[in-house]
Amino acid sequence: MKKVTTLAVALFLAIGAMAQGEVVSKYFDRFSGNEDYVKASISSKMFSLFTELEAGSEEEQEFLEAISKLKGMKVLYGDSVANSSKMYKEGISDVQKAGFEELMTVLDAEENFHFAIKEKSGVISELIMVSGGKKGFGIMSLYGEIDLKNISRIARNMNVQGLSGLDKLDDSEN
Amino acid sequence: MAKVKSLKIFIIIIGLVQPLFGQESIFKDYAEEHNKRSYCLYPSTLRMINLQKNEAFDDMASSFEKFLIYELDSISASNRSFNSMLSSYKEEGFEEYLTIIGAGNYTTVLGEEKRVNEMVGVFGIENQMFAFFLRGNIAWQKIPTLVNTLSENDLFNVLDMRQWE
């Protein structure tokens, strides 16, 4: 009986881990041969290598602490998308269908942002950002153990196209 | 009896060494058939390109055992035949560390650190495509110091052929 319970728990955890980043993975598959979109994926292994770095300043130390609990990141971004507005709405709908809870929406003349999270017992396990502008569309997922206070720090230091919208989370706290 | 014992030890050593060559050979078999230029960098060669004798770079260089870089030919770069080589590494237990694909970018890095510390991958710079294989205990903690201390003229860029012409 104990073995069965252990197996069930292990399977449940494995399925949970596989599900992380799944919404963005669907977009990766959909646009796999489309060169107009940049698709970036960073695994937990890469994040674990970052954590071995020695911080030279307080800001670097804060950045390393911020990424130490992340398990992965997936970003899809295109800056010349014909139907960006439709894609943005579709992205939000997919995120909602996947059971994410809306965190914040920023409507801007240039670009709109929608943030949603998956949270359990007060711990955020995944953050999704959907962005859509006049021509651009992006969807990004960060998963692991996420502290919202540190998200904008990660965005500033990683310099990855499509992450700039994460600064909006910082603006909302000020 | 002593001969049998020596033979056993020899077989065990060969058995232990075999996987190391096995991992590298997948890369070499592919890259040697599809390259325009190849570079094999050892700690001593890396120290040689360090023109200004940057100490952090020398420390970093001594942490790797071998660093192979091949510039791939244009056919392999366009048909992305290197994906089959990367798939073979995944079958050997290498995990995906990083992938950036699209809008002119193509970078994939796979790594294996359980048996031996190795990394293999491909990356593009402008119109050139490179495949690399790296073995050694990379001193990741030294990278920030290295980045902060390296200035533009510290290193000779072996990948930029325009410097050679």
PDB file of N, CA and C in Angstrom, chain B residues 25-111:
ATOM      1  N   SER B  25      33.208  11.227 -29.860  1.00  0.00           N
ATOM      2  CA  SER B  25      33.230  10.740 -31.242  1.00  0.00           C
ATOM      3  C   SER B  25      31.956  11.091 -32.006  1.00  0.00           C
ATOM      4  N   ILE B  26      30.812  11.183 -31.311  1.00  0.00           N
ATOM      5  CA  ILE B  26      29.568  11.571 -32.010  1.00  0.00           C
ATOM      6  C   ILE B  26      29.779  12.959 -32.628  1.00  0.00           C
ATOM      7  N   PHE B  27      30.368  13.846 -31.840  1.00  0.00           N
ATOM      8  CA  PHE B  27      30.625  15.207 -32.317  1.00  0.00           C
ATOM      9  C   PHE B  27      31.626  15.193 -33.467  1.00  0.00           C
ATOM     10  N   LYS B  28      32.734  14.478 -33.231  1.00  0.00           N
ATOM     11  CA  LYS B  28      33.811  14.483 -34.243  1.00  0.00           C
ATOM     12  C   LYS B  28      33.349  13.859 -35.560  1.00  0.00           C
ATOM     13  N   ASP B  29      32.618  12.728 -35.466  1.00  0.00           N
ATOM     14  CA  ASP B  29      32.146  12.064 -36.686  1.00  0.00           C
ATOM     15  C   ASP B  29      31.321  13.028 -37.532  1.00  0.00           C
ATOM     16  N   TYR B  30      30.489  13.811 -36.851  1.00  0.00           N
ATOM     17  CA  TYR B  30      29.645  14.736 -37.606  1.00  0.00           C
ATOM     18  C   TYR B  30      30.462  15.935 -38.098  1.00  0.00           C
ATOM     19  N   ALA B  31      31.133  16.592 -37.167  1.00  0.00           N
ATOM     20  CA  ALA B  31      31.772  17.874 -37.480  1.00  0.00           C
ATOM     21  C   ALA B  31      32.920  17.735 -38.482  1.00  0.00           C
ATOM     22  N   GLU B  32      33.638  16.622 -38.432  1.00  0.00           N
ATOM     23  CA  GLU B  32      34.765  16.494 -39.358  1.00  0.00           C
ATOM     24  C   GLU B  32      34.302  16.306 -40.799  1.00  0.00           C
ATOM     25  N   GLU B  33      33.064  15.856 -40.975  1.00  0.00           N
ATOM     26  CA  GLU B  33      32.545  15.699 -42.341  1.00  0.00           C
ATOM     27  C   GLU B  33      31.879  16.959 -42.860  1.00  0.00           C
ATOM     28  N   HIS B  34      31.505  17.858 -41.971  1.00  0.00           N
ATOM     29  CA  HIS B  34      30.688  18.996 -42.390  1.00  0.00           C
ATOM     30  C   HIS B  34      31.310  20.337 -42.051  1.00  0.00           C
ATOM     31  N   ASN B  35      32.621  20.409 -41.960  1.00  0.00           N
ATOM     32  CA  ASN B  35      33.185  21.685 -41.530  1.00  0.00           C
ATOM     33  C   ASN B  35      34.003  22.388 -42.609  1.00  0.00           C
ATOM     34  N   LYS B  36      34.110  23.697 -42.427  1.00  0.00           N
ATOM     35  CA  LYS B  36      34.988  24.501 -43.283  1.00  0.00           C
ATOM     36  C   LYS B  36      36.331  24.682 -42.582  1.00  0.00           C
ATOM     37  N   ARG B  37      36.268  24.897 -41.302  1.00  0.00           N
ATOM     38  CA  ARG B  37      37.486  25.082 -40.499  1.00  0.00           C
ATOM     39  C   ARG B  37      37.267  24.449 -39.137  1.00  0.00           C
ATOM     40  N   SER B  38      38.350  23.980 -38.549  1.00  0.00           N
ATOM     41  CA  SER B  38      38.206  23.432 -37.194  1.00  0.00           C
ATOM     42  C   SER B  38      39.257  24.036 -36.273  1.00  0.00           C
ATOM     43  N   TYR B  39      38.907  24.139 -35.031  1.00  0.00           N
ATOM     44  CA  TYR B  39      39.815  24.683 -34.026  1.00  0.00           C
ATOM     45  C   TYR B  39      39.782  23.747 -32.828  1.00  0.00           C
ATOM     46  N   CYS B  40      40.922  23.385 -32.353  1.00  0.00           N
ATOM     47  CA  CYS B  40      40.970  22.569 -31.147  1.00  0.00           C
ATOM     48  C   CYS B  40      41.745  23.364 -30.112  1.00  0.00           C
ATOM     49  N   LEU B  41      41.090  23.775 -29.091  1.00  0.00           N
ATOM     50  CA  LEU B  41      41.729  24.640 -28.104  1.00  0.00           C
ATOM     51  C   LEU B  41      41.944  23.889 -26.791  1.00  0.00           C
ATOM     52  N   TYR B  42      43.159  23.930 -26.305  1.00  0.00           N
ATOM     53  CA  TYR B  42      43.511  23.330 -25.015  1.00  0.00           C
ATOM     54  C   TYR B  42      43.842  24.487 -24.069  1.00  0.00           C
ATOM     55  N   PRO B  43      44.002  24.220 -22.777  1.00  0.00           N
ATOM     56  CA  PRO B  43      44.338  25.324 -21.871  1.00  0.00           C
ATOM     57  C   PRO B  43      45.530  26.147 -22.360  1.00  0.00           C
ATOM     58  N   SER B  44      46.552  25.452 -22.931  1.00  0.00           N
ATOM     59  CA  SER B  44      47.742  26.186 -23.382  1.00  0.00           C
ATOM     60  C   SER B  44      47.412  27.112 -24.557  1.00  0.00           C
ATOM     61  N   THR B  45      46.553  26.631 -25.499  1.00  0.00           N
ATOM     62  CA  THR B  45      46.193  27.482 -26.650  1.00  0.00           C
ATOM     63  C   THR B  45      45.344  28.662 -26.194  1.00  0.00           C
ATOM     64  N   LEU B  46      44.470  28.397 -25.233  1.00  0.00           N
ATOM     65  CA  LEU B  46      43.619  29.491 -24.753  1.00  0.00           C
ATOM     66  C   LEU B  46      44.469  30.566 -24.075  1.00  0.00           C
ATOM     67  N   ARG B  47      45.498  30.103 -23.368  1.00  0.00           N
ATOM     68  CA  ARG B  47      46.378  31.087 -22.719  1.00  0.00           C
ATOM     69  C   ARG B  47      47.126  31.912 -23.763  1.00  0.00           C
ATOM     70  N   MET B  48      47.415  31.270 -24.938  1.00  0.00           N
ATOM     71  CA  MET B  48      48.141  31.979 -25.999  1.00  0.00           C
ATOM     72  C   MET B  48      47.330  33.118 -26.608  1.00  0.00           C
ATOM     73  N   ILE B  49      45.991  32.933 -26.716  1.00  0.00           N
ATOM     74  CA  ILE B  49      45.192  33.998 -27.328  1.00  0.00           C
ATOM     75  C   ILE B  49      44.930  35.148 -26.349  1.00  0.00           C
ATOM     76  N   ASN B  50      45.325  34.927 -25.098  1.00  0.00           N
ATOM     77  CA  ASN B  50      45.155  35.947 -24.065  1.00  0.00           C
ATOM     78  C   ASN B  50      46.300  36.948 -24.166  1.00  0.00           C
ATOM     79  N   LEU B  51      46.169  37.895 -25.120  1.00  0.00           N
ATOM     80  CA  LEU B  51      47.276  38.796 -25.459  1.00  0.00           C
ATOM     81  C   LEU B  51      47.735  39.654 -24.292  1.00  0.00           C
ATOM     82  N   GLN B  52      46.790  40.116 -23.495  1.00  0.00           N
ATOM     83  CA  GLN B  52      47.153  41.018 -22.387  1.00  0.00           C
ATOM     84  C   GLN B  52      47.361  40.271 -21.067  1.00  0.00           C
ATOM     85  N   LYS B  53      47.446  38.943 -21.153  1.00  0.00           N
ATOM     86  CA  LYS B  53      47.686  38.092 -19.965  1.00  0.00           C
ATOM     87  C   LYS B  53      46.689  38.378 -18.835  1.00  0.00           C
ATOM     88  N   ASN B  54      45.430  38.384 -19.204  1.00  0.00           N
ATOM     89  CA  ASN B  54      44.375  38.592 -18.214  1.00  0.00           C
ATOM     90  C   ASN B  54      44.318  37.381 -17.270  1.00  0.00           C
ATOM     91  N   GLU B  55      44.489  37.646 -15.986  1.00  0.00           N
ATOM     92  CA  GLU B  55      44.609  36.555 -15.008  1.00  0.00           C
ATOM     93  C   GLU B  55      43.325  35.726 -14.886  1.00  0.00           C
ATOM     94  N   ALA B  56      42.179  36.429 -14.907  1.00  0.00           N
ATOM     95  CA  ALA B  56      40.885  35.726 -14.777  1.00  0.00           C
ATOM     96  C   ALA B  56      40.670  34.796 -15.965  1.00  0.00           C
ATOM     97  N   PHE B  57      41.112  35.222 -17.154  1.00  0.00           N
ATOM     98  CA  PHE B  57      40.944  34.380 -18.341  1.00  0.00           C
ATOM     99  C   PHE B  57      41.841  33.139 -18.237  1.00  0.00           C
ATOM    100  N   ASP B  58      43.080  33.326 -17.771  1.00  0.00           N
ATOM    101  CA  ASP B  58      43.992  32.187 -17.612  1.00  0.00           C
ATOM    102  C   ASP B  58      43.439  31.161 -16.623  1.00  0.00           C
ATOM    103  N   ASP B  59      42.832  31.641 -15.547  1.00  0.00           N
ATOM    104  CA  ASP B  59      42.237  30.749 -14.545  1.00  0.00           C
ATOM    105  C   ASP B  59      41.106  29.947 -15.180  1.00  0.00           C
ATOM    106  N   MET B  60      40.295  30.650 -15.961  1.00  0.00           N
ATOM    107  CA  MET B  60      39.158  30.026 -16.631  1.00  0.00           C
ATOM    108  C   MET B  60      39.665  28.980 -17.630  1.00  0.00           C
ATOM    109  N   ALA B  61      40.696  29.363 -18.401  1.00  0.00           N
ATOM    110  CA  ALA B  61      41.242  28.474 -19.440  1.00  0.00           C
ATOM    111  C   ALA B  61      41.769  27.179 -18.833  1.00  0.00           C
ATOM    112  N   SER B  62      42.403  27.281 -17.667  1.00  0.00           N
ATOM    113  CA  SER B  62      42.992  26.075 -17.100  1.00  0.00           C
ATOM    114  C   SER B  62      41.926  25.122 -16.558  1.00  0.00           C
ATOM    115  N   SER B  63      40.664  25.614 -16.450  1.00  0.00           N
ATOM    116  CA  SER B  63      39.615  24.730 -15.935  1.00  0.00           C
ATOM    117  C   SER B  63      39.065  23.802 -17.015  1.00  0.00           C
ATOM    118  N   PHE B  64      39.293  24.103 -18.337  1.00  0.00           N
ATOM    119  CA  PHE B  64      38.822  23.114 -19.286  1.00  0.00           C
ATOM    120  C   PHE B  64      39.933  22.217 -19.772  1.00  0.00           C
ATOM    121  N   GLU B  65      39.471  21.041 -20.160  1.00  0.00           N
ATOM    122  CA  GLU B  65      40.382  20.008 -20.629  1.00  0.00           C
ATOM    123  C   GLU B  65      40.537  20.113 -22.151  1.00  0.00           C
ATOM    124  N   LYS B  66      39.431  20.348 -22.828  1.00  0.00           N
ATOM    125  CA  LYS B  66      39.442  20.398 -24.292  1.00  0.00           C
ATOM    126  C   LYS B  66      38.266  21.233 -24.784  1.00  0.00           C
ATOM    127  N   PHE B  67      38.511  22.003 -25.827  1.00  0.00           N
ATOM    128  CA  PHE B  67      37.449  22.837 -26.383  1.00  0.00           C
ATOM    129  C   PHE B  67      37.568  22.773 -27.908  1.00  0.00           C
ATOM    130  N   LEU B  68      36.630  22.060 -28.549  1.00  0.00           N
ATOM    131  CA  LEU B  68      36.671  21.912 -30.006  1.00  0.00           C
ATOM    132  C   LEU B  68      35.623  22.829 -30.620  1.00  0.00           C
ATOM    133  N   ILE B  69      36.017  23.595 -31.630  1.00  0.00           N
ATOM    134  CA  ILE B  69      35.044  24.441 -32.330  1.00  0.00           C
ATOM    135  C   ILE B  69      35.216  24.196 -33.829  1.00  0.00           C
ATOM    136  N   TYR B  70      34.116  23.894 -34.500  1.00  0.00           N
ATOM    137  CA  TYR B  70      34.149  23.690 -35.946  1.00  0.00           C
ATOM    138  C   TYR B  70      33.217  24.709 -36.597  1.00  0.00           C
ATOM    139  N   GLU B  71      33.730  25.385 -37.624  1.00  0.00           N
ATOM    140  CA  GLU B  71      32.836  26.239 -38.408  1.00  0.00           C
ATOM    141  C   GLU B  71      32.188  25.326 -39.448  1.00  0.00           C
ATOM    142  N   LEU B  72      30.867  25.231 -39.442  1.00  0.00           N
ATOM    143  CA  LEU B  72      30.181  24.291 -40.329  1.00  0.00           C
ATOM    144  C   LEU B  72      30.079  24.846 -41.746  1.00  0.00           C
ATOM    145  N   ASP B  73      30.041  23.935 -42.730  1.00  0.00           N
ATOM    146  CA  ASP B  73      29.910  24.393 -44.114  1.00  0.00           C
ATOM    147  C   ASP B  73      28.490  24.919 -44.347  1.00  0.00           C
ATOM    148  N   SER B  74      28.319  25.648 -45.448  1.00  0.00           N
ATOM    149  CA  SER B  74      27.042  26.336 -45.669  1.00  0.00           C
ATOM    150  C   SER B  74      25.875  25.358 -45.841  1.00  0.00           C
ATOM    151  N   ILE B  75      26.139  24.176 -46.428  1.00  0.00           N
ATOM    152  CA  ILE B  75      25.048  23.193 -46.622  1.00  0.00           C
ATOM    153  C   ILE B  75      24.528  22.727 -45.261  1.00  0.00           C
ATOM    154  N   SER B  76      25.453  22.382 -44.369  1.00  0.00           N
ATOM    155  CA  SER B  76      25.047  21.902 -43.036  1.00  0.00           C
ATOM    156  C   SER B  76      24.350  22.997 -42.248  1.00  0.00           C
ATOM    157  N   ALA B  77      24.807  24.248 -42.464  1.00  0.00           N
ATOM    158  CA  ALA B  77      24.172  25.364 -41.750  1.00  0.00           C
ATOM    159  C   ALA B  77      22.742  25.548 -42.237  1.00  0.00           C
ATOM    160  N   SER B  78      22.516  25.376 -43.562  1.00  0.00           N
ATOM    161  CA  SER B  78      21.157  25.618 -44.064  1.00  0.00           C
ATOM    162  C   SER B  78      20.219  24.422 -43.866  1.00  0.00           C
ATOM    163  N   ASN B  79      20.744  23.185 -44.034  1.00  0.00           N
ATOM    164  CA  ASN B  79      19.814  22.049 -43.848  1.00  0.00           C
ATOM    165  C   ASN B  79      19.746  21.564 -42.389  1.00  0.00           C
ATOM    166  N   ARG B  80      20.546  22.196 -41.538  1.00  0.00           N
ATOM    167  CA  ARG B  80      20.544  21.915 -40.094  1.00  0.00           C
ATOM    168  C   ARG B  80      20.711  20.426 -39.786  1.00  0.00           C
ATOM    169  N   SER B  81      21.618  19.821 -40.532  1.00  0.00           N
ATOM    170  CA  SER B  81      21.875  18.395 -40.313  1.00  0.00           C
ATOM    171  C   SER B  81      22.476  18.143 -38.920  1.00  0.00           C
ATOM    172  N   PHE B  82      22.974  19.215 -38.286  1.00  0.00           N
ATOM    173  CA  PHE B  82      23.554  19.056 -36.945  1.00  0.00           C
ATOM    174  C   PHE B  82      22.510  18.614 -35.920  1.00  0.00           C
ATOM    175  N   ASN B  83      21.216  18.788 -36.256  1.00  0.00           N
ATOM    176  CA  ASN B  83      20.170  18.360 -35.319  1.00  0.00           C
ATOM    177  C   ASN B  83      20.229  16.857 -35.035  1.00  0.00           C
ATOM    178  N   SER B  84      20.658  16.072 -36.055  1.00  0.00           N
ATOM    179  CA  SER B  84      20.737  14.626 -35.828  1.00  0.00           C
ATOM    180  C   SER B  84      21.881  14.309 -34.858  1.00  0.00           C
ATOM    181  N   MET B  85      22.970  15.081 -34.970  1.00  0.00           N
ATOM    182  CA  MET B  85      24.090  14.897 -34.030  1.00  0.00           C
ATOM    183  C   MET B  85      23.622  15.244 -32.607  1.00  0.00           C
ATOM    184  N   LEU B  86      22.865  16.332 -32.477  1.00  0.00           N
ATOM    185  CA  LEU B  86      22.386  16.739 -31.144  1.00  0.00           C
ATOM    186  C   LEU B  86      21.403  15.703 -30.582  1.00  0.00           C
ATOM    187  N   SER B  87      20.585  15.119 -31.484  1.00  0.00           N
ATOM    188  CA  SER B  87      19.648  14.073 -31.029  1.00  0.00           C
ATOM    189  C   SER B  87      20.412  12.870 -30.481  1.00  0.00           C
ATOM    190  N   SER B  88      21.529  12.525 -31.147  1.00  0.00           N
ATOM    191  CA  SER B  88      22.328  11.386 -30.656  1.00  0.00           C
ATOM    192  C   SER B  88      22.836  11.654 -29.241  1.00  0.00           C
ATOM    193  N   TYR B  89      23.228  12.908 -28.989  1.00  0.00           N
ATOM    194  CA  TYR B  89      23.687  13.246 -27.637  1.00  0.00           C
ATOM    195  C   TYR B  89      22.550  13.131 -26.618  1.00  0.00           C
ATOM    196  N   LYS B  90      21.342  13.539 -27.035  1.00  0.00           N
ATOM    197  CA  LYS B  90      20.194  13.432 -26.110  1.00  0.00           C
ATOM    198  C   LYS B  90      19.953  11.965 -25.763  1.00  0.00           C
ATOM    199  N   GLU B  91      20.119  11.090 -26.781  1.00  0.00           N
ATOM    200  CA  GLU B  91      19.951   9.647 -26.521  1.00  0.00           C
ATOM    201  C   GLU B  91      21.009   9.134 -25.545  1.00  0.00           C
ATOM    202  N   GLU B  92      22.175   9.803 -25.522  1.00  0.00           N
ATOM    203  CA  GLU B  92      23.256   9.419 -24.602  1.00  0.00           C
ATOM    204  C   GLU B  92      23.059   9.999 -23.198  1.00  0.00           C
ATOM    205  N   GLY B  93      21.959  10.726 -23.010  1.00  0.00           N
ATOM    206  CA  GLY B  93      21.675  11.275 -21.675  1.00  0.00           C
ATOM    207  C   GLY B  93      22.016  12.740 -21.502  1.00  0.00           C
ATOM    208  N   PHE B  94      22.396  13.415 -22.583  1.00  0.00           N
ATOM    209  CA  PHE B  94      22.667  14.850 -22.479  1.00  0.00           C
ATOM    210  C   PHE B  94      21.334  15.593 -22.333  1.00  0.00           C
ATOM    211  N   GLU B  95      21.357  16.636 -21.505  1.00  0.00           N
ATOM    212  CA  GLU B  95      20.125  17.407 -21.278  1.00  0.00           C
ATOM    213  C   GLU B  95      20.215  18.762 -21.966  1.00  0.00           C
ATOM    214  N   GLU B  96      19.045  19.282 -22.343  1.00  0.00           N
ATOM    215  CA  GLU B  96      19.021  20.576 -23.014  1.00  0.00           C
ATOM    216  C   GLU B  96      19.189  21.677 -21.975  1.00  0.00           C
ATOM    217  N   TYR B  97      20.194  22.513 -22.143  1.00  0.00           N
ATOM    218  CA  TYR B  97      20.430  23.618 -21.214  1.00  0.00           C
ATOM    219  C   TYR B  97      19.798  24.906 -21.732  1.00  0.00           C
ATOM    220  N   LEU B  98      19.940  25.120 -23.035  1.00  0.00           N
ATOM    221  CA  LEU B  98      19.504  26.397 -23.591  1.00  0.00           C
ATOM    222  C   LEU B  98      19.214  26.248 -25.076  1.00  0.00           C
ATOM    223  N   THR B  99      18.140  26.869 -25.542  1.00  0.00           N
ATOM    224  CA  THR B  99      17.828  26.875 -26.971  1.00  0.00           C
ATOM    225  C   THR B  99      17.288  28.249 -27.341  1.00  0.00           C
ATOM    226  N   ILE B 100      17.821  28.837 -28.386  1.00  0.00           N
ATOM    227  CA  ILE B 100      17.270  30.089 -28.923  1.00  0.00           C
ATOM    228  C   ILE B 100      17.199  29.902 -30.434  1.00  0.00           C
ATOM    229  N   ILE B 101      15.991  29.897 -30.968  1.00  0.00           N
ATOM    230  CA  ILE B 101      15.796  29.623 -32.392  1.00  0.00           C
ATOM    231  C   ILE B 101      14.850  30.667 -32.980  1.00  0.00           C
ATOM    232  N   GLY B 102      15.139  31.096 -34.208  1.00  0.00           N
ATOM    233  CA  GLY B 102      14.228  31.996 -34.923  1.00  0.00           C
ATOM    234  C   GLY B 102      14.789  33.375 -35.125  1.00  0.00           C
ATOM    235  N   ALA B 103      14.236  34.091 -36.127  1.00  0.00           N
ATOM    236  CA  ALA B 103      14.655  35.454 -36.476  1.00  0.00           C
ATOM    237  C   ALA B 103      16.176  35.560 -36.625  1.00  0.00           C
ATOM    238  N   GLY B 104      16.744  34.590 -37.311  1.00  0.00           N
ATOM    239  CA  GLY B 104      18.188  34.622 -37.573  1.00  0.00           C
ATOM    240  C   GLY B 104      19.043  34.021 -36.463  1.00  0.00           C
ATOM    241  N   ASN B 105      18.408  33.622 -35.357  1.00  0.00           N
ATOM    242  CA  ASN B 105      19.188  33.022 -34.246  1.00  0.00           C
ATOM    243  C   ASN B 105      19.120  31.497 -34.333  1.00  0.00           C
ATOM    244  N   TYR B 106      20.206  30.834 -33.999  1.00  0.00           N
ATOM    245  CA  TYR B 106      20.158  29.379 -33.826  1.00  0.00           C
ATOM    246  C   TYR B 106      21.233  28.984 -32.813  1.00  0.00           C
ATOM    247  N   THR B 107      20.820  28.766 -31.607  1.00  0.00           N
ATOM    248  CA  THR B 107      21.764  28.368 -30.551  1.00  0.00           C
ATOM    249  C   THR B 107      21.150  27.227 -29.756  1.00  0.00           C
ATOM    250  N   THR B 108      21.908  26.167 -29.578  1.00  0.00           N
ATOM    251  CA  THR B 108      21.465  25.074 -28.716  1.00  0.00           C
ATOM    252  C   THR B 108      22.666  24.624 -27.888  1.00  0.00           C
ATOM    253  N   VAL B 109      22.458  24.450 -26.617  1.00  0.00           N
ATOM    254  CA  VAL B 109      23.526  23.948 -25.743  1.00  0.00           C
ATOM    255  C   VAL B 109      22.980  22.751 -24.965  1.00  0.00           C
ATOM    256  N   LEU B 110      23.687  21.626 -25.076  1.00  0.00           N
ATOM    257  CA  LEU B 110      23.329  20.428 -24.298  1.00  0.00           C
ATOM    258  C   LEU B 110      24.475  20.142 -23.323  1.00  0.00           C
ATOM    259  N   GLY B 111      24.137  19.547 -22.206  1.00  0.00           N
ATOM    260  CA  GLY B 111      25.201  19.260 -21.246  1.00  0.00           C
ATOM    261  C   GLY B 111      25.018  17.932 -20.540  1.00  0.00           C
TER     262      GLY B 111
END
